[in-house]
Amino acid sequence: MKPLALLRPLTISSAPSKPLSQPLSLPQKQAFRVLCSSLDSKPIQDGYTAAKPDNNKPGVLDDLFLNLFRNKMVQEVGWDSEKPGYEGLIEVANRLMMNGRTNSDTKEAAVRILISLFPPFLLELYRILIAPIGGGKIAATMVARVTALTCQWLMGTCTINSVDLPDGTSCRSGVFVERCKYLEESKCVGICINTCKLPTQAFFKDYMGVPLVMEPNFTDYSCQNLGEVH
């Protein structure tokens, strides 16, 4: 597997110790710096012993979303796994990592996959017309709700929570993933960072006008997504 993306300084947070209904403080911008190491991407050791959420109960549209996402990834990669379902998706994600000459190549390929999931002009209209309303609160809240409704097949069980804003108010633009299925199944820091975290942050900021910070926890597989407001 290609070189591992490391984080310096390390700013990955643990799962919130306070109830999820409590507002979360918005982190400082420019929290992550991606560097390239000579080490290969290595699996995450699963030492977490808490109860594992049941991520194996597909919803009505789960198979449709999985197949759509996988097909778009296959088109970008130019290869498909013989394995069915989610297991095959993870193998395609591994190939996506191997295809890129650099971490930046992998990130850009993943961004193209995300863009291809949406109809033409929809993203631009959202960025121009929706993102500026109310200082970005409406756009960030909508993204959080749609993510929680449509992406649990990919991430596993997740809930919407509140984020503290600089003006002292709060906004329900956070999504807390209890135990990310994508991270757990891949067990690879490089796949998490380069095919999910960094491209997703870039996609929402650059193409939807919604700044996003994703904070994966490599110990318990949780992930806190914070939708920023202008």
PDB file of C-alpha atoms in Angstrom, residues 44-150:
ATOM      1  CA  ILE A  44      -5.384  -0.316  13.059  1.00  0.00           C
ATOM      2  CA  GLN A  45      -5.187  -2.703  15.977  1.00  0.00           C
ATOM      3  CA  ASP A  46      -8.673  -3.282  17.323  1.00  0.00           C
ATOM      4  CA  GLY A  47      -8.228  -3.081  21.078  1.00  0.00           C
ATOM      5  CA  TYR A  48     -11.599  -1.485  21.719  1.00  0.00           C
ATOM      6  CA  THR A  49     -13.898  -3.773  23.667  1.00  0.00           C
ATOM      7  CA  ALA A  50     -17.120  -1.757  23.918  1.00  0.00           C
ATOM      8  CA  ALA A  51     -20.277  -3.191  22.419  1.00  0.00           C
ATOM      9  CA  LYS A  52     -20.191  -3.052  18.648  1.00  0.00           C
ATOM     10  CA  PRO A  53     -23.237  -1.437  17.010  1.00  0.00           C
ATOM     11  CA  ASP A  54     -25.105  -3.630  14.567  1.00  0.00           C
ATOM     12  CA  ASN A  55     -24.222  -2.161  11.173  1.00  0.00           C
ATOM     13  CA  ASN A  56     -25.580  -5.153   9.277  1.00  0.00           C
ATOM     14  CA  LYS A  57     -29.237  -4.135   9.069  1.00  0.00           C
ATOM     15  CA  PRO A  58     -29.714  -2.556   5.642  1.00  0.00           C
ATOM     16  CA  GLY A  59     -32.459   0.006   5.150  1.00  0.00           C
ATOM     17  CA  VAL A  60     -34.788   0.234   2.192  1.00  0.00           C
ATOM     18  CA  LEU A  61     -32.414   2.373   0.136  1.00  0.00           C
ATOM     19  CA  ASP A  62     -29.117   1.131   1.562  1.00  0.00           C
ATOM     20  CA  ASP A  63     -28.369  -1.303  -1.267  1.00  0.00           C
ATOM     21  CA  LEU A  64     -29.220   1.365  -3.836  1.00  0.00           C
ATOM     22  CA  PHE A  65     -26.835   3.893  -2.250  1.00  0.00           C
ATOM     23  CA  LEU A  66     -24.082   1.306  -1.828  1.00  0.00           C
ATOM     24  CA  ASN A  67     -24.293   0.170  -5.448  1.00  0.00           C
ATOM     25  CA  LEU A  68     -24.372   3.748  -6.737  1.00  0.00           C
ATOM     26  CA  PHE A  69     -21.342   4.748  -4.680  1.00  0.00           C
ATOM     27  CA  ARG A  70     -19.440   1.600  -5.574  1.00  0.00           C
ATOM     28  CA  ASN A  71     -20.172   2.013  -9.299  1.00  0.00           C
ATOM     29  CA  LYS A  72     -18.843   5.579  -9.240  1.00  0.00           C
ATOM     30  CA  MET A  73     -15.726   4.423  -7.396  1.00  0.00           C
ATOM     31  CA  VAL A  74     -15.210   1.595  -9.903  1.00  0.00           C
ATOM     32  CA  GLN A  75     -15.474   4.068 -12.796  1.00  0.00           C
ATOM     33  CA  GLU A  76     -12.762   6.221 -11.223  1.00  0.00           C
ATOM     34  CA  VAL A  77     -10.487   3.302 -10.333  1.00  0.00           C
ATOM     35  CA  GLY A  78     -11.031   1.263 -13.519  1.00  0.00           C
ATOM     36  CA  TRP A  79     -11.276  -1.971 -11.552  1.00  0.00           C
ATOM     37  CA  ASP A  80     -13.879  -3.856  -9.517  1.00  0.00           C
ATOM     38  CA  SER A  81     -13.655  -6.503  -6.838  1.00  0.00           C
ATOM     39  CA  GLU A  82     -15.194  -9.920  -7.288  1.00  0.00           C
ATOM     40  CA  LYS A  83     -16.535  -9.720  -3.743  1.00  0.00           C
ATOM     41  CA  PRO A  84     -20.114  -8.520  -3.302  1.00  0.00           C
ATOM     42  CA  GLY A  85     -21.492  -5.741  -1.145  1.00  0.00           C
ATOM     43  CA  TYR A  86     -19.549  -3.741   1.400  1.00  0.00           C
ATOM     44  CA  GLU A  87     -16.582  -6.104   1.446  1.00  0.00           C
ATOM     45  CA  GLY A  88     -16.060  -5.492  -2.252  1.00  0.00           C
ATOM     46  CA  LEU A  89     -16.404  -1.740  -1.726  1.00  0.00           C
ATOM     47  CA  ILE A  90     -13.510  -1.789   0.747  1.00  0.00           C
ATOM     48  CA  GLU A  91     -11.340  -3.658  -1.764  1.00  0.00           C
ATOM     49  CA  VAL A  92     -12.081  -1.004  -4.384  1.00  0.00           C
ATOM     50  CA  ALA A  93     -11.156   1.675  -1.822  1.00  0.00           C
ATOM     51  CA  ASN A  94      -7.825  -0.128  -1.320  1.00  0.00           C
ATOM     52  CA  ARG A  95      -7.225  -0.063  -5.075  1.00  0.00           C
ATOM     53  CA  LEU A  96      -8.068   3.657  -5.112  1.00  0.00           C
ATOM     54  CA  MET A  97      -5.276   4.168  -2.569  1.00  0.00           C
ATOM     55  CA  MET A  98      -2.796   2.122  -4.573  1.00  0.00           C
ATOM     56  CA  ASN A  99      -3.610   3.881  -7.858  1.00  0.00           C
ATOM     57  CA  GLY A 100      -2.610   7.316  -6.620  1.00  0.00           C
ATOM     58  CA  ARG A 101       1.069   8.222  -6.886  1.00  0.00           C
ATOM     59  CA  THR A 102       0.656  10.618  -3.955  1.00  0.00           C
ATOM     60  CA  ASN A 103      -1.830  11.225  -1.158  1.00  0.00           C
ATOM     61  CA  SER A 104      -2.965  14.298  -3.093  1.00  0.00           C
ATOM     62  CA  ASP A 105      -3.764  12.148  -6.137  1.00  0.00           C
ATOM     63  CA  THR A 106      -5.922   9.862  -3.997  1.00  0.00           C
ATOM     64  CA  LYS A 107      -7.719  12.809  -2.398  1.00  0.00           C
ATOM     65  CA  GLU A 108      -8.479  14.398  -5.771  1.00  0.00           C
ATOM     66  CA  ALA A 109      -9.783  11.095  -7.148  1.00  0.00           C
ATOM     67  CA  ALA A 110     -12.075  10.695  -4.128  1.00  0.00           C
ATOM     68  CA  VAL A 111     -13.376  14.255  -4.594  1.00  0.00           C
ATOM     69  CA  ARG A 112     -14.229  13.428  -8.220  1.00  0.00           C
ATOM     70  CA  ILE A 113     -16.193  10.404  -7.019  1.00  0.00           C
ATOM     71  CA  LEU A 114     -18.220  12.555  -4.616  1.00  0.00           C
ATOM     72  CA  ILE A 115     -18.938  15.132  -7.331  1.00  0.00           C
ATOM     73  CA  SER A 116     -20.145  12.407  -9.709  1.00  0.00           C
ATOM     74  CA  LEU A 117     -22.865  11.385  -7.230  1.00  0.00           C
ATOM     75  CA  PHE A 118     -24.792  14.625  -7.792  1.00  0.00           C
ATOM     76  CA  PRO A 119     -26.714  15.950 -10.798  1.00  0.00           C
ATOM     77  CA  PRO A 120     -25.024  18.706 -12.838  1.00  0.00           C
ATOM     78  CA  PHE A 121     -25.406  22.251 -11.457  1.00  0.00           C
ATOM     79  CA  LEU A 122     -26.976  21.070  -8.165  1.00  0.00           C
ATOM     80  CA  LEU A 123     -23.795  21.582  -6.167  1.00  0.00           C
ATOM     81  CA  GLU A 124     -23.138  25.002  -7.683  1.00  0.00           C
ATOM     82  CA  LEU A 125     -26.707  26.133  -6.984  1.00  0.00           C
ATOM     83  CA  TYR A 126     -26.429  24.937  -3.399  1.00  0.00           C
ATOM     84  CA  ARG A 127     -23.138  26.782  -2.907  1.00  0.00           C
ATOM     85  CA  ILE A 128     -24.442  30.016  -4.447  1.00  0.00           C
ATOM     86  CA  LEU A 129     -28.028  30.102  -3.181  1.00  0.00           C
ATOM     87  CA  ILE A 130     -28.181  28.094   0.059  1.00  0.00           C
ATOM     88  CA  ALA A 131     -24.739  28.300   1.656  1.00  0.00           C
ATOM     89  CA  PRO A 132     -24.780  32.092   2.278  1.00  0.00           C
ATOM     90  CA  ILE A 133     -28.177  32.133   4.040  1.00  0.00           C
ATOM     91  CA  GLY A 134     -28.026  32.894   7.759  1.00  0.00           C
ATOM     92  CA  GLY A 135     -24.257  32.893   7.845  1.00  0.00           C
ATOM     93  CA  GLY A 136     -24.179  29.279   6.680  1.00  0.00           C
ATOM     94  CA  LYS A 137     -26.353  27.848   9.474  1.00  0.00           C
ATOM     95  CA  ILE A 138     -29.095  26.562   7.190  1.00  0.00           C
ATOM     96  CA  ALA A 139     -26.686  24.924   4.758  1.00  0.00           C
ATOM     97  CA  ALA A 140     -24.654  23.263   7.526  1.00  0.00           C
ATOM     98  CA  THR A 141     -27.802  22.021   9.285  1.00  0.00           C
ATOM     99  CA  MET A 142     -29.227  20.624   6.040  1.00  0.00           C
ATOM    100  CA  VAL A 143     -25.980  18.790   5.282  1.00  0.00           C
ATOM    101  CA  ALA A 144     -25.966  17.242   8.771  1.00  0.00           C
ATOM    102  CA  ARG A 145     -29.557  16.020   8.446  1.00  0.00           C
ATOM    103  CA  VAL A 146     -29.113  14.593   4.956  1.00  0.00           C
ATOM    104  CA  THR A 147     -25.877  12.881   6.022  1.00  0.00           C
ATOM    105  CA  ALA A 148     -27.550  11.241   9.025  1.00  0.00           C
ATOM    106  CA  LEU A 149     -30.490  10.105   6.886  1.00  0.00           C
ATOM    107  CA  THR A 150     -28.652   8.773   3.835  1.00  0.00           C
TER     108      THR A 150
END
